[in-house]
Amino acid sequence: MAEGDKSDAVSAWFLGPKGENAETLIWLLTEALQRHVQGRVAYFPEDASVITPEVKSTVAFQKQIQKQAALVKSLAEKLAEHSVPFWNPRYNAHMNMDTSMPGIVGYFTAMLFNPNNVALEASPLTTAIEIAVGKQLAELVGYNIETLQNPIGWGHITADGSIANLESMWAARNLKFYPLSLRLAMMNQLEFIADTFHVDTCTHESKLLKDFTTWELLNILPSNVLDIPTRINEEYGITAQFLQDALKPYLAQTVGKERLEREFHVEPMAYFASATMHYSWPKGAAITGIGSENVVPVKVDNSARMDPNDLRRLLHECLNLKDAQGNPAPRAVYAVVAIVGSTEHGACDPIKDILDIRDEFRKKGLSFVLHGDGAWGTYFATAIPEVIVQESISLSSQWSHTSMKIGEYNKARHDVFVPTVPLKTKTLESIVHMRYCDSITVDPHKSGYLQYPAGGLLYRDQRMRYLVTWTSPIVYRNDLQSIGVFGVEGSKPGAAPVATFFSHVILGLNVDGYGQLLGEALFGAVKMYAHLATMSSSESTFVVRPLNLLPAEINGIPEEVEAQKELIRKKILSVPNRELVNDKETWKLVVEMGSDLSINAFAVNFKLGNVVNEDIVEANYLNKRIFDALSITDANTDKKPPLILTSTVLAQKSYGECLLKFKDRLGLKGSQDLYTLVNVVMSPWPTASGLTAEIAQSLQETIVKEREVSVYRNTLTEDYHAFVMQGTDKLYFVHLPMFNMENHRHQLIITGVISAEMRTIYIEEREKNPDTVYLLVNDTPTTLGKILAAKEFDARIEPFDSKGQQPPIVKGKITDIQVIVQKKLNSKFLTPYPTRKMPFYIYGSEAQMHIDHVYTASPNIQMTAEQVVIGADLQNDWNANPVLYAQLPFAESSMQPFLSNFDRETAPKPFFFHSGAKYDRVVFTRDLAGEDVVATTSLTLPLKRNVFIDTDMLNADPEPNSAESVSYCVAHVHEVNFAEDGAKFKPRGHKYMQMIDELKDTLQDIGS
């Protein structure tokens, strides 16, 4: 038998992408079930069996067994076909992979007993296991778990990271208000200790707590606050129950924080977190009453890590605030959250730098809790040998207290250790320094490769847990306690900590266990990053850029960047893994490349010829199409993408300079948010089998294919252009625009002269069909630019029919074209939706006035009506001022986006814009903003006149050779056919709902 190596051990921890370890898993699950049954038999063995052979032989019994067998078979088949294949190395989307086999076995083993870890009496063994798991994780991050030293770390399992974050926020809030509550108690039940109980201020001045200012009470060090119950017990002999009863009437838990804020004149306090924070942080602030607006985002650097300088600036602002009279009114701070592995880009905030800032501000009298959101990153601590942990602490201390440069720091670390895993120096430093955070979130169901639900929260000082419990806030007791009294949750499965325990014990929370597994995943992520960083060149028809800069890009020298890309192609992408690891110089580049923790955020742009697209909206569209092609988002499809990615939107407001730099590297200009693709690598196998290169090639092929659509949308070609005809005296023509086709990206209103024959036939047809909309269409393909330059074109008039293009009623020529309104609809020319009114262009003559909705943003709705009736108060010289604005009394931003044609036409209530509709108090202005008012009066849409409304064609996403590119009417055809045959309408996800019905039918068949 071959000895094998560490990577071979990894293969024993999972069922495998092809179920290679199925025989082993079946054996282990069978063993667990047999042991469980033996336990049932051994419990009062003299008790009679209630499910006898006679019962089993009945038809009723057999029918129920058949139902179970049928449902298992049918459901398992459907799940196998339609579930997201997390277990496959091609899945590179969310933080999810195959769960570990020890985790599966552990969960199954405990699940059979259904323990509830809310109370010790319902889960004696699994409660002990959860406490053991908490100690394992606490020790992993560097917390002390020995009872003879202080502080003692403690942890427990939660449903997920969001619950852990919420609990940490709850604890930080209660910690901040605890001294205020104690001060009030000292005026009442605890008055007898007020003249003798001393506490250190944040700046280490010892004074009577009753003499503390409000600011000093709010900034007592967390460790000193947690000492208070123990000290009162030891110094005054006060029992825990008496202290609890004395404090209860004044605790934030009891009276709410608002009462304490009023009592002590405390303004809302701040909670700082990186701008890349998980959504659970503002959600938690809302739940705890802190308020989401008090969660203050800290700017990030070009790698999406918290910028320490901006944190320092924000803390200075808190210290230097003044009230309305100019008196000092500093703002207290609950906590600072350091993210250890952000969900969108795997970035690690610089914890060592944040700790230094915490110490700096403590000296100035400002104290706060430091929480590490390590939901993703905590388990990566297993990749760091203990000798490197100690070396990192020593080196970072030297770096902080000497003039050691970052280059020397990096070199010193590499001289000590040739890494077996590409952890960057600052990443390693941050993970090592998590031990100094007051609390830490960890998610075993993420980088612990375990089943849901398995989040976790760790406390550096176990006494902090008493801040979020209804039991006495006392000194630590060494007896076994119910876990459920701590934290947010009540009932919770004991199977989750058992699964975590199994996986920890079998894999090992060390470099040879989880460290090996995550190290291989990290290596796969860097290899994928290498593909992304080198995928496009100056000759490519597209641009791919990872969020994280190449080391050479940081220096900003183009020649060095290209040289480094070529080095990556030759020495990283083209060599076997073992050869790469043995190439020490190239391996140093591997360590420096990519994100901090196994997540690659990247975006794609396209070129039109040799010109790089600058429009962010169009780049977003391309990235969204790539995501749609490489994801499983549509319930009604059976596609199997060769690579599965996820996506996110990077908000300009949150990412600031980081996003501006990213967009600049992509060739994009503008302040819009950026739709970004995300590649998460958790599988240890793809680089060994060559799959990384294969999926990178699949990505490139998808980019090339989807780029064709972007080019089609953004290339100006000769086309047919339709104009809604308005009026019967002087004719006006309103262009049918499309936001997503360069050929039609214009809001255009023109007037012109048609031949006498065309006019006569048009008027006659209008009289016969007063409700019909007529279109003027160019007879041969051309561009709008050529039409406006020539001021004429050959045209035909045809009735509009949503079922499709109709034969013309007459052909001829339009001449003497004059522009009334012309506005480009490219994204850079658009602005936000109006917030108070809904603007329309109004134009025409004293006898006949027409309106057309102004498009300020996309998506939008076309609403145009002819011969509207205006109140007598409007006076305008239409020759001198051919266009005014009618500001209808609707807050447009509250109504966007509007429904599709089908949904609008089948809605139970009529749409607000329809024939005969009257609007009072319409403000008529000379400007779009609505400030230069001409009149305020009514506007009525007449009966028996054409009113044209469309959302589908205006907002359509046409593709090459699609129906939308053939006819300007087809966008309506699909909707009308839908309306005519309601049975064809199937809601999103219908296919899966149908499967549920099929499962029910299977059981029904057996029952009948």
PDB file of C-alpha atoms in Angstrom, residues 312 422 505 654 677 693 863 919:
ATOM      1  CA  ARG A 312      -8.585  57.301  12.303  1.00  0.00           C
ATOM      2  CA  PRO A 422      -0.424  31.554  -0.539  1.00  0.00           C
ATOM      3  CA  VAL A 505     -11.542  15.940  15.257  1.00  0.00           C
ATOM      4  CA  SER A 654     -19.459  52.598  -0.531  1.00  0.00           C
ATOM      5  CA  LEU A 677     -18.588  38.782 -11.123  1.00  0.00           C
ATOM      6  CA  ALA A 693      -7.553  25.860 -17.055  1.00  0.00           C
ATOM      7  CA  MET A 863     -46.364  57.891 -22.858  1.00  0.00           C
ATOM      8  CA  TYR A 919     -54.994  66.081 -14.286  1.00  0.00           C
TER       9      TYR A 919
END
